[in-house]
Backbone as JSON, one array per atom type, in Angstrom:
{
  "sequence": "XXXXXXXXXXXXXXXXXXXXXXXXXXXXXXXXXXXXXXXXXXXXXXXXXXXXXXXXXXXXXXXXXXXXXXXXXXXXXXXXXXXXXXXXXXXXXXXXXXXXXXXXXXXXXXXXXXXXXXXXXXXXXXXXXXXXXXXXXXXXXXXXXXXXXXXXXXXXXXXXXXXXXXXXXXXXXXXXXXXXXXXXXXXXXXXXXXXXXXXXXXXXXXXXXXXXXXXXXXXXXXXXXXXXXX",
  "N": [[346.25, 124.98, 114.7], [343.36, 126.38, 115.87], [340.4, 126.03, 118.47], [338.61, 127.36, 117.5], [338.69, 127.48, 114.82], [338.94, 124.87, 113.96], [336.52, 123.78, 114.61], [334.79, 125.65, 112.33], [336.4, 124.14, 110.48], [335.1, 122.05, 110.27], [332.3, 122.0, 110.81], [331.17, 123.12, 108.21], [328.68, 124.94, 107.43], [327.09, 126.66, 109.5], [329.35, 127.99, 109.97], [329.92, 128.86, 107.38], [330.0, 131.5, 105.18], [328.22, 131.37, 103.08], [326.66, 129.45, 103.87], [324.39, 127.01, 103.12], [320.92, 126.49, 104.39], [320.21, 123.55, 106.17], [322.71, 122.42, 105.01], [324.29, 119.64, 105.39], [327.3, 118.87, 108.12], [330.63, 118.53, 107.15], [332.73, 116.35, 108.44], [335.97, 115.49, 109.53], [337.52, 112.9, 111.01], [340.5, 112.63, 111.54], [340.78, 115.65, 112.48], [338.45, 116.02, 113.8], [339.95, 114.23, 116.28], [341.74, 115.56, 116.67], [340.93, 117.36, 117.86], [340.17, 116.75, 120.54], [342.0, 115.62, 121.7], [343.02, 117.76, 122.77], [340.95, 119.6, 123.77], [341.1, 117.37, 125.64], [343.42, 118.5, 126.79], [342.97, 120.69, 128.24], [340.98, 120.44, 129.54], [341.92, 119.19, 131.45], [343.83, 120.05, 132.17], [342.76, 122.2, 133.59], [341.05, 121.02, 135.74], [342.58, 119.08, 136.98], [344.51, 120.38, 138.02], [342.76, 122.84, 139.97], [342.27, 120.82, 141.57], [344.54, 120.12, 142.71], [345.38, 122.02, 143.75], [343.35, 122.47, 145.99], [343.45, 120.01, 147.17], [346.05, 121.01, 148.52], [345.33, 123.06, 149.76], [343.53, 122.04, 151.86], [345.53, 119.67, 153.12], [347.67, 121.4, 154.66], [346.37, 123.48, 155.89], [343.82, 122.21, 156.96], [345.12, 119.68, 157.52], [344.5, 117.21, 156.07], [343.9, 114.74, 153.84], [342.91, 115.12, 150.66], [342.97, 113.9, 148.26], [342.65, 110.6, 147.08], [342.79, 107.76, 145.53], [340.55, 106.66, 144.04], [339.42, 108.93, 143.88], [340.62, 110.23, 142.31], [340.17, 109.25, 139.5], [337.81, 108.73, 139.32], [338.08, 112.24, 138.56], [339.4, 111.79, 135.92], [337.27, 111.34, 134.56], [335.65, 112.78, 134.87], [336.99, 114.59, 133.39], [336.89, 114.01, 131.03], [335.06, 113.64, 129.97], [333.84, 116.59, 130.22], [335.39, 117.53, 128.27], [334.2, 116.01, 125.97], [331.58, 116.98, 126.05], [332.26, 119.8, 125.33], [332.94, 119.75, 122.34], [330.67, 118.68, 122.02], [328.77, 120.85, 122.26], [330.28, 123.04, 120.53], [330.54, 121.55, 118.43], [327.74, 120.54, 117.6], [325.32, 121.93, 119.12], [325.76, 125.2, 118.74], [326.27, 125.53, 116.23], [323.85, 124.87, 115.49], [322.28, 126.87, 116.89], [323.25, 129.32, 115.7], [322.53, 128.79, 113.15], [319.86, 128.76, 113.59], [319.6, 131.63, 115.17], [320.42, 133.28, 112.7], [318.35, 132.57, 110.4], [315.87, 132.73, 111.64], [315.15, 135.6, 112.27], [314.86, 137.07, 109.85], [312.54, 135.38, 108.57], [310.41, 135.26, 110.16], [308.0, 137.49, 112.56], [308.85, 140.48, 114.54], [307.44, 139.95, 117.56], [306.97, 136.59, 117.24], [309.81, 136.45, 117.26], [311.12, 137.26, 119.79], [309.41, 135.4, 121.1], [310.56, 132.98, 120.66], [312.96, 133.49, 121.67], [312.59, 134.15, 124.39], [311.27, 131.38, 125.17], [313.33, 129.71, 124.42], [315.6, 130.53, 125.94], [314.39, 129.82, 128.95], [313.75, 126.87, 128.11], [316.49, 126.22, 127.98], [317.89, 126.97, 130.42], [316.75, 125.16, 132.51], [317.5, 122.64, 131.48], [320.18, 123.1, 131.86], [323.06, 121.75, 133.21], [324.16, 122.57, 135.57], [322.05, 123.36, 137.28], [321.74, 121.81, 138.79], [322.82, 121.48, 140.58], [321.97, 123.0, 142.47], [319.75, 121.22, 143.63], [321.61, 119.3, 144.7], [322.77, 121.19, 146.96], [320.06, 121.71, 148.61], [319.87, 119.3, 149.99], [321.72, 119.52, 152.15], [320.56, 121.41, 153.71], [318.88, 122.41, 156.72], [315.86, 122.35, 157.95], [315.22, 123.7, 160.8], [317.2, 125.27, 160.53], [317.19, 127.34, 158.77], [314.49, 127.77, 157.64], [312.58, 128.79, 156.02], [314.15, 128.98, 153.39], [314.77, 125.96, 153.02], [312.15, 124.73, 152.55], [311.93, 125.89, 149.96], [314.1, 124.78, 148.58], [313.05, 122.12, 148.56], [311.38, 121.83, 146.43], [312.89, 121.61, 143.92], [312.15, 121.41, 141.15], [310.27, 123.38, 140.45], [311.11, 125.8, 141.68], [313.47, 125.34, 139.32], [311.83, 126.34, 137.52], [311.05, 128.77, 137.93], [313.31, 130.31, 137.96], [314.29, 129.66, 135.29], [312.27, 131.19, 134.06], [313.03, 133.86, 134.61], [315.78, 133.72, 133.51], [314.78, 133.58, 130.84], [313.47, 136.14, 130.31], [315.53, 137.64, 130.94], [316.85, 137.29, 128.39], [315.1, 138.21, 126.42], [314.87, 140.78, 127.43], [317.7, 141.66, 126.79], [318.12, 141.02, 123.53], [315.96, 143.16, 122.94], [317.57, 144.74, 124.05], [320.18, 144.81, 122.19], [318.71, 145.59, 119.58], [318.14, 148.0, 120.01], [320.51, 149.15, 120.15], [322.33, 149.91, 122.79], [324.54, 150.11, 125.29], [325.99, 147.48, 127.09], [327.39, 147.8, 129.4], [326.11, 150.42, 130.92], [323.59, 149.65, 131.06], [324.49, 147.07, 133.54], [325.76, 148.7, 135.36], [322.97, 150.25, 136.24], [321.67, 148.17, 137.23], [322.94, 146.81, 138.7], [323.58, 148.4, 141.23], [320.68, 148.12, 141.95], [320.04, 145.47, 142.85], [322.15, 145.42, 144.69], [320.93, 147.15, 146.73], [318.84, 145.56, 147.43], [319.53, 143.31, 148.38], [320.67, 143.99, 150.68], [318.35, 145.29, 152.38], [316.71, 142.75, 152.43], [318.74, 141.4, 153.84], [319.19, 143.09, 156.38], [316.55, 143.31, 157.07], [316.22, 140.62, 158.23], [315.56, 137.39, 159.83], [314.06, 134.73, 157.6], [315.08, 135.86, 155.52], [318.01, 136.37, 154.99], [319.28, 133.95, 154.23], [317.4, 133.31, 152.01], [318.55, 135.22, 150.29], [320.8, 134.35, 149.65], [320.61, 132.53, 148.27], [319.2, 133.31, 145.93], [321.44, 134.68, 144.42], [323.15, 132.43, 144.39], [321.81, 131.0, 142.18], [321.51, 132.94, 140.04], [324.09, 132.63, 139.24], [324.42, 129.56, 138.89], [323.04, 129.51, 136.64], [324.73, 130.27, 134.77], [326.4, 128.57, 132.59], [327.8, 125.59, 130.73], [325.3, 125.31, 128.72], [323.72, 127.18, 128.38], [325.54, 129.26, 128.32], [326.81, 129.31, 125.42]],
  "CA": [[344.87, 125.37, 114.4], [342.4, 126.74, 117.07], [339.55, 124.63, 118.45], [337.12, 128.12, 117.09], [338.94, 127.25, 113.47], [338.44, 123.82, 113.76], [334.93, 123.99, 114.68], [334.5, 125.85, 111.23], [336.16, 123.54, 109.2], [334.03, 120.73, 110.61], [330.96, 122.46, 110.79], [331.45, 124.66, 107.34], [327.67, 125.29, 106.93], [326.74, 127.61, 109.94], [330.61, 129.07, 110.1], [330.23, 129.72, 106.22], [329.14, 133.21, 105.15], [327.16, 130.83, 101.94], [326.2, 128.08, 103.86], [322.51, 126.97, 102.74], [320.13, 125.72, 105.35], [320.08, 122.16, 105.79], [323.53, 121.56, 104.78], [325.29, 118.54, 106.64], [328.87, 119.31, 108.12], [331.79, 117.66, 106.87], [333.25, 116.06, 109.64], [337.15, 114.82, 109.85], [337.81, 112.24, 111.89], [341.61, 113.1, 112.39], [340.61, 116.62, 112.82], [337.92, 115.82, 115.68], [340.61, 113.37, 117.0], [343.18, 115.96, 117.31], [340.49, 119.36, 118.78], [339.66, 116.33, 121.3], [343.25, 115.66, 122.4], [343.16, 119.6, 122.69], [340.28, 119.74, 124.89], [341.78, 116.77, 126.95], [344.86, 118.79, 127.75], [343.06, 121.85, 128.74], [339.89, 120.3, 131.01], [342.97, 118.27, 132.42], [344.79, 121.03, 133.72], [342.11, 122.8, 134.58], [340.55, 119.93, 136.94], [343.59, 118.32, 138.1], [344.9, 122.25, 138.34], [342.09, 122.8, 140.86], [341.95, 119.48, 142.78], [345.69, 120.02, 143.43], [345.12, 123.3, 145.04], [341.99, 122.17, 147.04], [344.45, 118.97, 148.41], [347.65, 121.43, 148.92], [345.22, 124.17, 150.62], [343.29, 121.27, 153.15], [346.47, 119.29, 153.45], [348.08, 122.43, 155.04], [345.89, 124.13, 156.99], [343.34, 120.89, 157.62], [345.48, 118.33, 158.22], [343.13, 116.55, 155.47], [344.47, 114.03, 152.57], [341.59, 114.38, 150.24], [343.02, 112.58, 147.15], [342.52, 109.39, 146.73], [342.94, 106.93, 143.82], [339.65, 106.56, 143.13], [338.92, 110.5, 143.47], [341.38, 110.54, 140.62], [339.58, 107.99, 138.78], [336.42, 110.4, 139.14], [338.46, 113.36, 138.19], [339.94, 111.72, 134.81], [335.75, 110.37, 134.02], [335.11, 114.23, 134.64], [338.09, 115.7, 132.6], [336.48, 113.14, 129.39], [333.35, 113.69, 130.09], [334.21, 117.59, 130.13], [336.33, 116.73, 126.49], [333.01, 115.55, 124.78], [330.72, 118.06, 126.06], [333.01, 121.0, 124.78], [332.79, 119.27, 121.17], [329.18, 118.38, 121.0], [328.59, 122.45, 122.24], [330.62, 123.54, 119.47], [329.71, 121.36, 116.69], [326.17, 120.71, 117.41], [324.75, 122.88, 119.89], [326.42, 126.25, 118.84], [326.38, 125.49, 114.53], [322.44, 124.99, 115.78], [321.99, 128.15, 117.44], [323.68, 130.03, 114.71], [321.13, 128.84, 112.01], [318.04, 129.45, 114.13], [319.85, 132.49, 115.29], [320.37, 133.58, 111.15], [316.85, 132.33, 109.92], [314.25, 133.01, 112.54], [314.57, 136.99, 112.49], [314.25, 136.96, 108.81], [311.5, 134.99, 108.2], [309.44, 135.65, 111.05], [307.91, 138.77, 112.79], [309.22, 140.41, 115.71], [306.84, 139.24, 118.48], [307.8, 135.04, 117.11], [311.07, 136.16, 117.65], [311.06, 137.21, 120.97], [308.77, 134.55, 122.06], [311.51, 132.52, 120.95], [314.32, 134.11, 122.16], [312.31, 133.87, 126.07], [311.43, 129.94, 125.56], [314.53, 128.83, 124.32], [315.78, 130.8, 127.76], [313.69, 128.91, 130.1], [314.44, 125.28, 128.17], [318.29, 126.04, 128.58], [318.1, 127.01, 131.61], [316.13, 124.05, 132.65], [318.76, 121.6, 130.9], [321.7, 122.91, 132.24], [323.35, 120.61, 134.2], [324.6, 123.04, 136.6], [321.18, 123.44, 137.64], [321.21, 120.58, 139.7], [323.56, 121.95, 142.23], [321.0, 123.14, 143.73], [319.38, 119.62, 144.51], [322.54, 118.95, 145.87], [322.68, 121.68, 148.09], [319.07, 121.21, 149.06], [320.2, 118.25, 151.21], [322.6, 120.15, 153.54], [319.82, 122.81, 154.43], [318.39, 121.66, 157.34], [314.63, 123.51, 158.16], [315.44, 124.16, 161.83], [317.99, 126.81, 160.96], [316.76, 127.96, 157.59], [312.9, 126.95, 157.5], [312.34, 129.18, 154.27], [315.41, 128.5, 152.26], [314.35, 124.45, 153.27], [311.23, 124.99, 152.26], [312.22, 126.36, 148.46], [314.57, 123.65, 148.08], [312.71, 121.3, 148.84], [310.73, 121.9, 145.27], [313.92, 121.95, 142.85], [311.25, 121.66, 139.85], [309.38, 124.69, 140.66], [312.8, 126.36, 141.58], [314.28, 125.77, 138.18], [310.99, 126.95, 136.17], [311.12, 130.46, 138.24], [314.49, 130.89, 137.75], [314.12, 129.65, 133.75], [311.36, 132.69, 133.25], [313.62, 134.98, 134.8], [316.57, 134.07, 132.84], [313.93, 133.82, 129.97], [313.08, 137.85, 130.38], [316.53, 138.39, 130.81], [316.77, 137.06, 127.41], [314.15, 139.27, 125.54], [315.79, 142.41, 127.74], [319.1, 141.49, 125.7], [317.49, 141.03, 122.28], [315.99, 144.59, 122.49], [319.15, 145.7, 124.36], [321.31, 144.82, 120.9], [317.88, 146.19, 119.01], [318.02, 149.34, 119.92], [321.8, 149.6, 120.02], [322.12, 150.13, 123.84], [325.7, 149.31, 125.24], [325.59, 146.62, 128.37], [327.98, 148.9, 130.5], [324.9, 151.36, 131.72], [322.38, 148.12, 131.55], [324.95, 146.52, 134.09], [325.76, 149.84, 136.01], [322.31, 150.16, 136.63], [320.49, 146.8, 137.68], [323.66, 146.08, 140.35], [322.67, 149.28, 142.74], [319.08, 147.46, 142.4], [320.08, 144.19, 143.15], [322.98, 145.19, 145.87], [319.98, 147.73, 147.84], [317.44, 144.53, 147.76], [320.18, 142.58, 149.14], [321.05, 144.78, 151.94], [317.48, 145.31, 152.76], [316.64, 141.68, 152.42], [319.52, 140.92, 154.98], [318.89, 144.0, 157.63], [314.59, 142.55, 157.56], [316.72, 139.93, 159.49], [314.65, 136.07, 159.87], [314.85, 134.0, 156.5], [315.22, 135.97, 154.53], [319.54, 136.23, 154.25], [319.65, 132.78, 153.3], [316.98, 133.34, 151.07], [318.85, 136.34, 149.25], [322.24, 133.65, 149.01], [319.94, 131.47, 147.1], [319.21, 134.03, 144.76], [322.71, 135.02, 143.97], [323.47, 131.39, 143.65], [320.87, 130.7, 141.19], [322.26, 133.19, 139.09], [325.7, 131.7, 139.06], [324.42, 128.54, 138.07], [322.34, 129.4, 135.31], [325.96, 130.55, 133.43], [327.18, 127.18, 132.31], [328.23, 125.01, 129.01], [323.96, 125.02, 127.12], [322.83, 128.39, 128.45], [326.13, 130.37, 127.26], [326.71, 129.13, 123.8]],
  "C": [[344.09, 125.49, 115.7], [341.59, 125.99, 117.2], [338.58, 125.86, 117.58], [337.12, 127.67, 115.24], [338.95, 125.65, 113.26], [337.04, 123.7, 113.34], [334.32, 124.77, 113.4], [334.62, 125.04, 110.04], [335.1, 122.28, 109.19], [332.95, 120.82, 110.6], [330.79, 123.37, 109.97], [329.96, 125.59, 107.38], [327.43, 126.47, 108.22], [327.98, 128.83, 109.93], [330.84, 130.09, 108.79], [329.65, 130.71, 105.84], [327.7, 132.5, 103.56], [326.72, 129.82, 102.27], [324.51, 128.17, 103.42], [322.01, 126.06, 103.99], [319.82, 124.43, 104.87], [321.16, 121.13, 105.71], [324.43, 120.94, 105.97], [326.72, 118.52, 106.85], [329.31, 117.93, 107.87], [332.64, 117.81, 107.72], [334.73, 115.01, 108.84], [337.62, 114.54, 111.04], [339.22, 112.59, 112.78], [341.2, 114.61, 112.73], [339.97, 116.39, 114.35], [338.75, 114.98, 116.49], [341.78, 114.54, 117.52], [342.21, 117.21, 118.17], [340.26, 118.14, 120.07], [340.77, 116.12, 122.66], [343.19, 117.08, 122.82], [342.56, 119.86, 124.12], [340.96, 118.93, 126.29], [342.58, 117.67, 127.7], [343.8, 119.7, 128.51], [341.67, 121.53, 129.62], [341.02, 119.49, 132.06], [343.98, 119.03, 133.16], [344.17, 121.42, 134.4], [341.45, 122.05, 135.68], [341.18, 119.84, 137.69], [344.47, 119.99, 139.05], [344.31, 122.48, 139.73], [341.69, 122.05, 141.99], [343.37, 119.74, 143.43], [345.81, 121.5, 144.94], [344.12, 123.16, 146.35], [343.02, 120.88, 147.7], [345.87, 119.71, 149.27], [346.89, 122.18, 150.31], [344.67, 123.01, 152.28], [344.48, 120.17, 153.53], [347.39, 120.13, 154.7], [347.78, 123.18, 155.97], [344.25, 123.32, 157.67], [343.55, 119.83, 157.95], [344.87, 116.75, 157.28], [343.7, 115.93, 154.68], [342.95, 113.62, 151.63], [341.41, 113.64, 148.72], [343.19, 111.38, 147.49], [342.67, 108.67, 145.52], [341.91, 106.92, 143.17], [338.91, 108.1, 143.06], [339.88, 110.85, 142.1], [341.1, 110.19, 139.58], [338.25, 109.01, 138.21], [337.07, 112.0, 138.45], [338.88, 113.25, 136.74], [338.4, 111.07, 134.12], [335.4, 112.28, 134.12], [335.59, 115.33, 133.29], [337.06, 114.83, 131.13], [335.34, 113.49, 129.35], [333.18, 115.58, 129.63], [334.69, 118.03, 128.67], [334.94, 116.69, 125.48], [331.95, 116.5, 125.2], [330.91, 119.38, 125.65], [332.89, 120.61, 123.8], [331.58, 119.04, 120.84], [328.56, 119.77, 121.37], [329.03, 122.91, 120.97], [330.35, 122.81, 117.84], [327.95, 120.99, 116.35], [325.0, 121.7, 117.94], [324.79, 124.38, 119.46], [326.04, 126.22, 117.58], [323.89, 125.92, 114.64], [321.9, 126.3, 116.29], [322.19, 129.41, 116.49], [322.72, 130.09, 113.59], [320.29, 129.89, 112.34], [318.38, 131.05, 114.06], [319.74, 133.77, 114.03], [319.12, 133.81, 110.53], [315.58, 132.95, 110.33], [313.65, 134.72, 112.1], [314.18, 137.5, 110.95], [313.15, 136.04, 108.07], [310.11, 135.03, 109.36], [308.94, 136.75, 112.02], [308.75, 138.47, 114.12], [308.5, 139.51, 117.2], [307.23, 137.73, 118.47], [308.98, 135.04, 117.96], [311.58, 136.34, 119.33], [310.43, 136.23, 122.0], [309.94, 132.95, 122.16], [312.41, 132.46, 121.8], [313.64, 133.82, 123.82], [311.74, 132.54, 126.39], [312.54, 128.99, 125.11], [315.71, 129.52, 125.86], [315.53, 129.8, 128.81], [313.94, 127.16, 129.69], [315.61, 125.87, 128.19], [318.34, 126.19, 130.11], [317.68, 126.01, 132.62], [317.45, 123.01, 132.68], [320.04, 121.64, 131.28], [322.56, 122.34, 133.73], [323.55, 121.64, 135.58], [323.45, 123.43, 137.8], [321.11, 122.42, 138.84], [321.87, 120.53, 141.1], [322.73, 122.32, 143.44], [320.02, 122.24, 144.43], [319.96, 119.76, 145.38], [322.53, 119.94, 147.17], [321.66, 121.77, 148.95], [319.35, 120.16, 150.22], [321.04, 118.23, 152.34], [322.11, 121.01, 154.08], [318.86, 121.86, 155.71], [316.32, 122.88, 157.49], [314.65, 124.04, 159.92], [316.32, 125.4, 162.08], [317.75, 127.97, 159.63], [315.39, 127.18, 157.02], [312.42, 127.05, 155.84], [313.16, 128.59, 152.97], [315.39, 126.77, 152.45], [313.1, 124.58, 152.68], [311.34, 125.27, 150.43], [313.05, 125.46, 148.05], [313.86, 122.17, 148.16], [311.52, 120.74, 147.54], [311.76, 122.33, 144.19], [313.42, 122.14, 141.47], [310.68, 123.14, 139.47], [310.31, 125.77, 141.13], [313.02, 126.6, 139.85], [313.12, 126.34, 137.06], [311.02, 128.5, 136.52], [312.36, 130.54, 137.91], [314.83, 131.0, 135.9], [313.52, 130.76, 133.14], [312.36, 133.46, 133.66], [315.04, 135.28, 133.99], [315.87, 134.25, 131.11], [313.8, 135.78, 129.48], [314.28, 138.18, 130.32], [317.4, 138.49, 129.12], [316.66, 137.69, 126.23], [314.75, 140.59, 126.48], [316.81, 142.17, 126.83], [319.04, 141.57, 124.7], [316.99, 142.49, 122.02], [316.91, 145.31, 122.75], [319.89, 146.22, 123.02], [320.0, 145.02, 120.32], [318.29, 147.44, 118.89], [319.58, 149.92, 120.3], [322.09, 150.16, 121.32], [323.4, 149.37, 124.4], [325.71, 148.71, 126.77], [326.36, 147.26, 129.63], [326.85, 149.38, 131.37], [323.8, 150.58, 132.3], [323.42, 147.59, 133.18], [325.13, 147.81, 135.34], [324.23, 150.15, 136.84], [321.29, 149.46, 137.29], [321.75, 146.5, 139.23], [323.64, 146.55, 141.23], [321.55, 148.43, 142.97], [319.35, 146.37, 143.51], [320.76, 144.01, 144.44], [321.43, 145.85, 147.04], [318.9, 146.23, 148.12], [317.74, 143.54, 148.6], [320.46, 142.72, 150.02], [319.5, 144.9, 152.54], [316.76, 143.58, 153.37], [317.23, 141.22, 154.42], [319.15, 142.01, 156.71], [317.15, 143.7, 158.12], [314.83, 141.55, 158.83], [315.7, 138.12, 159.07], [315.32, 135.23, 158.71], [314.99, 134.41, 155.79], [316.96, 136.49, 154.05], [319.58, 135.27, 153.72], [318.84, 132.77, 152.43], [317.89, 134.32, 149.67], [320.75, 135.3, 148.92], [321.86, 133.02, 148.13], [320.1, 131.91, 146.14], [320.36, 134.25, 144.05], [323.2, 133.52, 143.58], [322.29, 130.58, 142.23], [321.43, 131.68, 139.82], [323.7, 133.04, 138.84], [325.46, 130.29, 138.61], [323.48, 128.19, 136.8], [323.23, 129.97, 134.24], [326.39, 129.2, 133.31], [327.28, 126.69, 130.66], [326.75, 125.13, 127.97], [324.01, 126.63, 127.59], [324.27, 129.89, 127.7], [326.19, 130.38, 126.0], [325.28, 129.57, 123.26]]
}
């Protein structure tokens, strides 16, 4: 059984084509015991998968031993941790989205729905953990060699609310996109000339503003993650 056919029988009410609003999934214990083993295997390759390559490649050509016992320790608290956040996405997060998703546009006008659709944007994007990378990287920018890009990190709050409206709008663009039956090929075709010329311009202005235009590109790489896709 699949984890997507699990996740139905455990969560029948948003997966079912008659579920009624309201109703409470019927949850099996051995079932969630076995999609969990499931997940284990497959955040456990993929982790340990990736840590082995990152020790083979600096082993090799850095001279570097960067496992450790207790980096393994951290890596098997990541893989579990990884395990239960893939399960409470799919049976609570995702069954939840599906309702609203179902309900909202029929009982409420367009304008609601869109105002929806661009503040449930900006809180996910907010919430998602991956967001916080950019703290972290915040603390390796120094302001002597990147004043600006120090300067913008140095407000990670006010960071993640501009970047929340913008994935917000990108939101309500998508919603009328699949409105008006508009296929994401030509949408995509056309915004990445924009985005590559602004980037090239950006960088040839010269001063701070290249590391400003890496920011950007990493900001949208970490606003794809486990709340904001589901």
């Amino acid at each position: 059984m699949s984890p997507s056919r699990a996740a139905c029988t455990l969560a029948a009410g948003p997966c079912g084509a008659d579920g009624e609003e309201g109703d409470a999934p019927e949850i099996d214990a051995s079932l969630l015991f076995w999609e969990f083993q499931e997940e284990l295997k497959a955040k456990g390759l993929s982790v340990f998968g990736l840590a082995l390559c990152m020790y083979l490649y600096a082993l090799a050509f850095l001279h570097l031993v960067l496992l450790t016992w207790q980096r393994c320790l951290y890596l098997a608290v990541a893989v579990i941790g990884l395990a239960l956040l893939a399960l409470g996405i799919r049976h609570g997060l995702m069954p939840l989205g599906e309702l609203v998703g179902a309900r909202l546009p029929v009982r409420c006008s367009r304008p609601v729905v869109m105002a929806s659709v661009f503040t449930l944007g900006v809180l996910c994007t907010i919430s998602e953990p991956a967001i916080s990378a950019l703290q972290t990287a915040g603390r390796n920018v120094t302001a002597e060699r990147a004043p600006l890009l120090a300067l913008i990190l140095d407000y990670p709050a006010a960071l993640m609310i501009v970047v929340g409206l913008g994935v917000g709008c990108a939101a309500v663009f998508g919603a009328f996109r699949v409105l008006l039956g508009i296929k994401i090929r030509p949408c995509v075709g056309a915004l990445t000339p924009v985005c590559l010329c602004a980037t090239l311009a950006c960088v040839s202005l010269g001063g701070d503003l290249p590391a400003v235009t890496g920011l950007a590109w990493d900001c949208g790489a970490v606003t794809t993650g486990p709340v904001t896709v589901p």
